[in-house]
Each structure stands twice: as structure tokens, then as C-alpha cells.
């Protein structure tokens, strides 16, 4: 599964589904709307409005970029994991994230955008990826907290995407979510072990939670009132639950987990609201969020430079895979002749 693309030339002619002629015909539109209203899946060969296609390419490619950039902060800790067991788990997790990127790039390719185009967007700094990966992982506790909170937030956001109206994205997300739930649990378990350790270990966990908590709340995106894409995304059945509702679900699910772990979530305003039957929480620093999303977070430049270098260093692998595929093709043609 991880190498599915290696023997396929990454050219638009091979990987893309041809675009439907661009007439936004009322009859086609009505058929599309009926499918959305009936909660049926839209498949690559179906007619779809250009704006729907563009929204999906934007969201799925950003999601794919987040998966592969997300490999970097954790990948830094593979060589410094505290035991062989933790190292093996972390290698598996980071490899899973690479796999998620591949499923998602493949899903986006079915919409007519090649992987080269998407990667060009990432490497040139035009395309977005999740804000959370522009913060550093300073110590081993951060790796546990990334699993518990970052993957926890990702699952909360991604479970509804398994019901997304676009078939290939929805199907990719089913597998992604299964793997993400292992990631979340391994992070939580690593933290539980540290919380039974020395005072220094407990302090490390608390410090990591303090640094990541607010950034994880911001991962769900701007408040609904400031989210330009939410209303249309929900009308199309791409987004099923709004940014604010997902954020609330995440807070409600995480507070009891923090209690079991024995850490304090760094928000003096966090308290149960009996009337709302939800936890109230304090204000997120949206200026910091936008600064990070727009390229000025603590690690944006480092992440992009590492990613571009990894891509360039991997050129020989892609060349070799394509050369092998060409050889196989020639051999197959000879045999058929
Ligand atoms: N970071 O109108 P909105 C993971 C952008 S987890 C950066 O609400 P939308 C992983 C947004 O793109 C993370 N940018 O947009 C976990 C838009 O900008 P553009 C990845 C953000 O699309 C562990 C603008 O703000 N998950 O992969 O309706 C280990 C306005 O926002 C962020 C996904 O991508 C952010 N946090 O909703 C490894 C899930 N939030 O495009 C990996 C799929 C918002 O207009 N994506 N923006 O320039 C989604 O569900 C939605 O795209 C979002 C945003 C909820 C993220």
C-alpha cells in the first residue's frame, strides 16, 4: 500500500480522471444536488461543479501535506527514543503518517490534479498544512503529547470525514482513522508510564501539555463565524461537523482523560457548564494561529526546508522506480507481440 504509486508515472495523462466538459449544465447540477441531498457518494467519474472539485483538491491536498509534514517533528525523535520498544512504535507511527499522505494524494489525484502539482504547491509555500506541525517537539514527553492531543484532535476532525460526500476521500479516511486511533492510544500510554515515573518526568509531561494544549484547540480551524469555507463545505457534505462543534467535542472528551493522566489543562476558565452540558473554555490566540498558518510560526521555515530536501534526496528512488516500470512495460509488450 505504501508504494502503490511507485510504478505509475506521475503525469496528468495517467493519474488524472478526465474533467467533465465545463458546462455547469442545470440538469447536471440538479442531479448532483439530488445526490448530495440523498447523502449518496460522488465518485470521480460523476459530474461535479468546479467549485466542489476545487474545494476538495484544496482540502484533501492540505490534509495530505499535513500528514507528511507531520512526520517531521516526531521523526526527529526516532533516534532518541528511550527504548527499543518505543523506537519500534514510533517508527511504525511515522511510517503510517507517510501512508496516510499517499492515500490522500491518491484521492486528490482522482479529481484531476497530479501529485507533482500538489507537491509543487507545498514546496513553494503556496499550499497550507496543519498549523500544529510548525511547533517544535522539544523532548520525549512532546512525542507522547503529540500522540495523545494532536492525533486525538485529528481523529475528532477526521471521523466525520469518513462520511464525506466524495467517495475516494471518505474511503481513504476509514483506514486513516483506524490507524490514528492506535497513534492516539500509544501517545496516551507513553504518557501514563511517564506519569508513574519521577517528579522530573511528571513535570516534563505537564510542560508538554502546557505548550501543546492551545495549539491543539486551534487545529480545528477558525471559529465558525470567521471560517470562509465552512457553510459551503457543510452544504456539500464535505464537512459534517463545524470547526467550533468539533473543538467542543474534543475539549469534552479530553478533560476526563487529563484527569486520569493526572495533568492540568492550562486553562483557568475550563469548567463544566451544567446548562450547556459541555465544558466552557478560554479564548484561543487567533493572531498567533494566523501568524503560524501564514508562514511565521517557530518552525515553518525549518519544516519546509527539510521537506524539500527529503523530496530532492528521494529523486533517485523515483527515477529508479520509473526506470523499472518502463523496463517491465517493454518486456510485457515484447511478450505480447
Ligand atoms: N492549520 O474556512 P476554514 C494530521 C485554513 S492532523 C492550517 O475553516 P476549511 C496529523 C484553511 O485551510 C491535521 N490552516 O477552512 C495528525 C483555510 O485556508 P485556505 C490535518 C488552517 O477547509 C497527527 C482557512 O484557514 N487534518 O494530519 O473549511 C500526525 C480558513 O479555514 C487550519 C486535516 O487537514 C489549521 N489548523 O476547514 C500526523 C483534516 N485550520 O485553504 C498528521 C481535513 C484552518 O482558504 N481538513 N486552516 O487558504 C479539514 O477538516 C479542514 O480543511 C479544516 C479547515 C478543519 C482544517
XYZ file of C-alpha atoms and ligand atoms in Angstrom:
393
model
C 0.000 0.000 0.000
C 2.767 2.446 0.877
C 4.457 2.004 -2.501
C 1.373 1.961 -4.681
C 2.400 4.967 -6.737
C 5.981 3.988 -7.488
C 5.332 2.090 -10.689
C 2.935 4.648 -12.120
C 4.256 7.627 -13.987
C 3.162 10.760 -12.138
C 1.809 12.509 -15.187
C -1.594 14.052 -15.580
C -2.432 11.764 -18.501
C -2.014 8.630 -16.425
C -3.160 9.628 -12.976
C -5.922 12.106 -13.608
C -9.528 11.436 -14.242
C -10.515 13.499 -17.276
C -12.502 16.572 -16.382
C -16.127 16.629 -17.400
C -16.740 19.350 -20.025
C -17.019 22.534 -18.042
C -20.646 23.349 -18.823
C -22.333 23.969 -15.492
C -25.483 22.499 -17.012
C -28.580 22.939 -14.825
C -29.542 19.330 -15.410
C -26.134 18.043 -14.281
C -26.240 20.437 -11.352
C -29.713 19.222 -10.351
C -28.557 15.590 -10.489
C -25.507 16.449 -8.361
C -27.685 18.310 -5.827
C -30.088 15.354 -5.606
C -27.176 13.040 -4.834
C -25.869 15.371 -2.138
C -29.351 15.719 -0.637
C -29.821 11.951 -0.651
C -26.438 11.582 1.076
C -25.087 9.454 -1.799
C -21.431 9.426 -2.704
C -19.980 11.469 -5.559
C -17.432 9.376 -7.461
C -14.555 10.558 -9.711
C -16.436 9.774 -12.950
C -19.531 11.743 -11.839
C -20.176 15.286 -12.950
C -19.455 17.799 -10.194
C -19.419 21.596 -10.027
C -15.948 23.064 -10.491
C -16.155 24.761 -7.092
C -16.825 21.382 -5.403
C -13.824 19.863 -7.195
C -11.579 22.795 -6.223
C -12.678 22.700 -2.594
C -11.919 19.008 -2.385
C -8.494 19.363 -4.005
C -7.700 22.196 -1.589
C -8.813 20.295 1.499
C -7.516 16.842 0.580
C -4.128 18.107 -0.605
C -3.735 20.242 2.535
C -4.626 17.195 4.554
C -2.067 15.067 2.672
C 0.602 17.735 3.195
C -0.210 17.755 6.928
C 0.363 14.023 7.102
C 3.794 14.143 5.512
C 4.955 17.312 7.259
C 3.574 15.741 10.451
C 6.209 13.026 10.071
C 8.973 15.558 10.767
C 8.509 16.631 14.414
C 8.107 13.004 15.507
C 10.698 11.628 13.103
C 13.258 13.775 14.948
C 12.770 11.524 17.986
C 13.215 8.106 16.339
C 16.955 8.076 17.039
C 16.423 9.287 20.613
C 13.508 7.099 21.715
C 14.106 5.861 25.292
C 13.831 2.135 24.490
C 13.771 -0.316 21.588
C 10.032 -0.808 22.111
C 9.304 2.941 21.957
C 11.547 3.278 18.908
C 9.733 0.481 17.043
C 6.342 2.006 17.882
C 7.436 5.471 16.772
C 8.889 4.178 13.502
C 5.568 2.425 12.784
C 3.602 5.569 13.588
C 5.723 7.861 11.440
C 5.519 5.353 8.592
C 1.720 5.290 8.977
C 1.638 9.074 8.525
C 3.552 8.697 5.255
C 0.989 6.085 4.197
C -1.868 8.472 5.041
C -0.245 11.072 2.819
C -0.163 8.552 -0.021
C -3.836 7.552 0.319
C -4.802 11.215 0.396
C -2.659 12.300 -2.555
C -4.182 9.384 -4.480
C -7.699 10.525 -3.532
C -6.908 14.075 -4.676
C -5.434 12.782 -7.953
C -8.829 11.320 -8.847
C -10.017 14.948 -9.065
C -7.606 15.766 -11.871
C -4.665 17.283 -10.009
C -1.358 15.455 -10.242
C 0.813 14.702 -7.260
C 3.600 16.796 -8.799
C 1.274 19.805 -8.880
C 0.277 19.291 -5.248
C 3.859 18.854 -4.077
C 4.882 21.939 -6.011
C 2.225 23.852 -4.042
C 3.637 22.547 -0.761
C 7.298 23.053 -1.585
C 6.818 26.568 -2.893
C 4.997 27.553 0.305
C 1.701 28.230 -1.500
C -0.259 25.314 -0.052
C -1.186 25.081 3.594
C -0.638 22.244 6.046
C -1.770 21.951 9.639
C -0.549 24.773 11.867
C 0.334 22.326 14.639
C 3.411 20.994 12.851
C 5.118 24.375 12.969
C 5.837 23.967 16.662
C 8.913 22.131 17.953
C 8.967 18.776 19.770
C 11.477 19.610 22.499
C 11.630 16.377 24.478
C 10.287 12.838 24.712
C 7.137 13.941 26.562
C 6.254 16.020 23.493
C 6.140 12.831 21.429
C 3.578 11.358 23.841
C 1.560 14.567 23.868
C 1.564 14.735 20.071
C 0.067 11.229 20.075
C -2.483 11.975 22.778
C -3.588 15.501 21.850
C -2.555 16.116 18.229
C -3.681 12.714 16.996
C -6.684 12.961 19.327
C -7.705 16.256 17.691
C -7.002 14.775 14.261
C -9.314 11.798 14.942
C -12.074 14.077 16.200
C -11.826 16.057 12.968
C -11.381 13.043 10.715
C -14.062 10.591 11.867
C -16.806 12.734 10.253
C -14.718 12.787 7.051
C -15.338 9.016 6.737
C -18.866 10.139 5.761
C -17.685 12.850 3.382
C -19.698 13.077 0.151
C -16.659 12.403 -2.059
C -16.197 8.625 -2.214
C -12.398 8.301 -2.549
C -11.774 10.740 0.348
C -14.346 9.042 2.581
C -12.888 5.589 1.907
C -9.304 6.755 2.496
C -10.370 8.256 5.809
C -11.732 4.953 7.152
C -8.284 3.435 7.148
C -6.593 6.639 8.276
C -8.892 6.839 11.314
C -8.225 3.254 12.335
C -4.503 3.946 12.333
C -4.896 7.334 14.030
C -6.696 5.736 16.937
C -3.677 3.472 17.514
C -1.493 6.591 17.383
C -3.597 8.357 19.965
C -3.573 5.405 22.323
C 0.171 4.836 22.031
C 0.764 8.501 22.937
C -1.566 8.312 25.901
C 0.014 5.065 27.104
C 3.537 6.537 26.838
C 2.381 9.469 28.986
C 0.697 7.182 31.542
C 4.047 5.428 32.004
C 5.896 8.739 32.408
C 3.308 9.934 34.926
C 4.181 6.940 37.102
C 7.851 7.900 36.980
C 9.986 10.531 38.680
C 8.963 14.092 39.565
C 11.076 15.289 36.618
C 9.207 13.014 34.209
C 5.849 14.232 35.511
C 6.994 17.837 35.126
C 8.074 17.116 31.543
C 4.603 15.793 30.696
C 2.888 18.793 32.291
C 5.198 21.186 30.444
C 4.482 19.477 27.118
C 0.716 19.640 27.777
C 1.039 23.344 28.616
C 2.803 24.044 25.332
C 0.511 21.963 23.091
C -2.987 22.410 24.542
C -3.941 25.735 22.971
C -2.267 24.872 19.667
C -4.379 21.705 19.502
C -7.588 23.660 20.059
C -6.627 25.927 17.154
C -6.074 22.901 14.865
C -9.843 22.722 14.242
C -9.632 25.973 12.313
C -11.038 29.451 12.865
C -14.321 29.996 14.712
C -17.354 29.196 12.554
C -18.108 32.910 12.277
C -14.667 33.507 10.647
C -14.481 30.335 8.567
C -14.940 31.229 4.885
C -15.303 27.621 3.700
C -17.488 26.051 6.391
C -21.007 26.843 5.193
C -20.422 25.626 1.636
C -18.313 22.668 2.810
C -21.184 21.557 5.028
C -23.804 22.113 2.317
C -21.789 19.777 0.091
C -21.420 17.140 2.787
C -17.622 17.501 2.811
C -17.579 18.825 6.353
C -20.177 17.205 8.595
C -19.497 18.982 11.867
C -18.405 22.611 12.185
C -14.989 23.755 13.454
C -16.419 25.019 16.751
C -18.541 21.930 17.381
C -15.568 19.642 16.777
C -13.404 21.766 19.066
C -16.055 21.472 21.785
C -16.281 17.703 21.334
C -12.501 17.500 21.659
C -12.455 19.527 24.877
C -15.285 17.441 26.365
C -13.530 14.179 25.505
C -10.090 15.291 26.676
C -10.854 16.720 30.128
C -11.606 13.300 31.690
C -8.532 11.814 30.007
C -6.383 14.562 31.553
C -7.834 13.698 34.969
C -6.906 10.033 34.612
C -3.437 11.022 33.472
C -3.012 13.441 36.359
C -2.183 16.567 34.357
C -3.762 20.011 34.479
C -5.011 21.539 31.243
C -3.587 25.075 31.158
C -6.862 26.996 31.099
C -8.199 28.638 34.269
C -11.553 29.155 32.530
C -12.036 25.461 31.808
C -15.102 24.330 33.747
C -18.203 22.202 33.315
C -21.284 24.154 32.259
C -24.338 22.323 33.509
C -26.712 24.295 31.350
C -24.827 23.639 28.109
C -23.771 20.133 29.183
C -20.303 20.988 27.877
C -17.044 22.350 29.233
C -16.539 26.097 28.856
C -13.027 27.079 27.874
C -10.944 30.251 27.485
C -10.041 32.264 24.390
C -7.720 30.971 21.708
C -4.992 33.306 20.455
C -6.118 33.593 16.843
C -3.423 36.145 15.977
C -0.789 33.580 16.817
C -2.680 30.931 14.834
C -2.841 33.096 11.686
C 0.794 34.139 12.018
C 1.731 30.447 12.091
C -0.606 29.483 9.241
C 0.832 32.329 7.172
C 4.406 31.113 7.486
C 5.673 32.849 10.631
C 5.458 30.113 13.257
C 8.562 28.913 15.102
C 9.354 26.040 12.702
C 7.697 26.898 9.352
C 10.961 27.557 7.521
C 12.732 24.556 9.007
C 9.848 22.191 8.165
C 9.619 23.338 4.572
C 13.386 23.182 4.050
C 13.541 19.637 5.499
C 10.616 18.527 3.336
C 12.105 19.973 0.131
C 15.463 18.373 0.905
C 13.826 14.973 1.553
C 11.949 15.266 -1.735
C 15.096 16.160 -3.675
C 17.141 13.446 -1.956
C 14.462 10.931 -2.961
C 14.657 11.773 -6.666
C 16.859 8.723 -7.352
C 14.199 6.422 -5.855
C 11.507 7.844 -8.123
C 13.858 7.642 -11.129
C 14.708 4.027 -10.325
C 11.053 3.052 -9.861
C 10.082 4.665 -13.165
C 13.016 3.067 -14.989
C 11.982 -0.329 -13.618
C 8.334 0.256 -14.610
C 9.448 1.198 -18.135
C 11.545 -1.976 -18.394
C 8.577 -4.056 -17.260
C 6.358 -2.345 -19.816
C 8.813 -3.045 -22.663
C 9.140 -6.674 -21.563
C 5.341 -7.053 -21.419
C 4.952 -5.525 -24.888
C 7.633 -7.866 -26.313
C 5.900 -10.860 -24.808
C 2.535 -9.776 -26.210
C 3.984 -9.203 -29.735
N -3.801 24.816 10.007
O -12.780 28.116 6.370
P -11.863 27.216 7.097
C -2.907 15.369 10.721
C -7.063 27.320 6.958
S -3.975 16.420 11.505
C -3.571 25.452 8.838
O -12.332 26.681 8.403
P -11.935 24.554 5.932
C -1.934 14.604 11.518
C -7.947 26.661 5.902
O -7.216 25.718 5.161
C -4.263 17.865 10.548
N -4.537 26.067 8.118
O -11.397 26.045 6.104
C -2.076 14.391 12.845
C -8.377 27.859 5.093
O -7.291 28.333 4.294
P -7.376 28.378 2.655
C -4.740 17.698 9.143
C -5.790 26.002 8.615
O -11.116 23.877 4.909
C -1.099 13.710 13.557
C -8.553 28.926 6.178
O -7.746 28.502 7.277
N -6.121 17.402 9.057
O -2.931 15.343 9.552
O -13.414 24.539 5.772
C 0.034 13.237 12.931
C -9.986 29.086 6.618
O -10.448 27.923 7.342
C -6.099 25.334 9.797
C -6.880 17.878 8.059
O -6.403 18.586 7.195
C -5.046 24.723 10.519
N -5.212 24.091 11.685
O -11.649 23.894 7.374
C 0.174 13.455 11.559
C -8.310 17.446 8.048
N -7.423 25.448 10.026
O -7.454 26.924 2.207
C -0.798 14.110 10.846
C -9.024 17.857 6.821
C -7.928 26.170 9.004
O -8.601 29.130 2.304
N -9.246 19.277 6.765
N -6.947 26.498 8.167
O -6.095 29.020 2.219
C -10.299 19.890 7.372
O -11.098 19.288 8.058
C -10.497 21.356 7.111
O -9.764 21.719 5.956
C -10.098 22.269 8.296
C -10.334 23.718 7.855
C -10.948 21.967 9.510
C -8.620 22.098 8.647
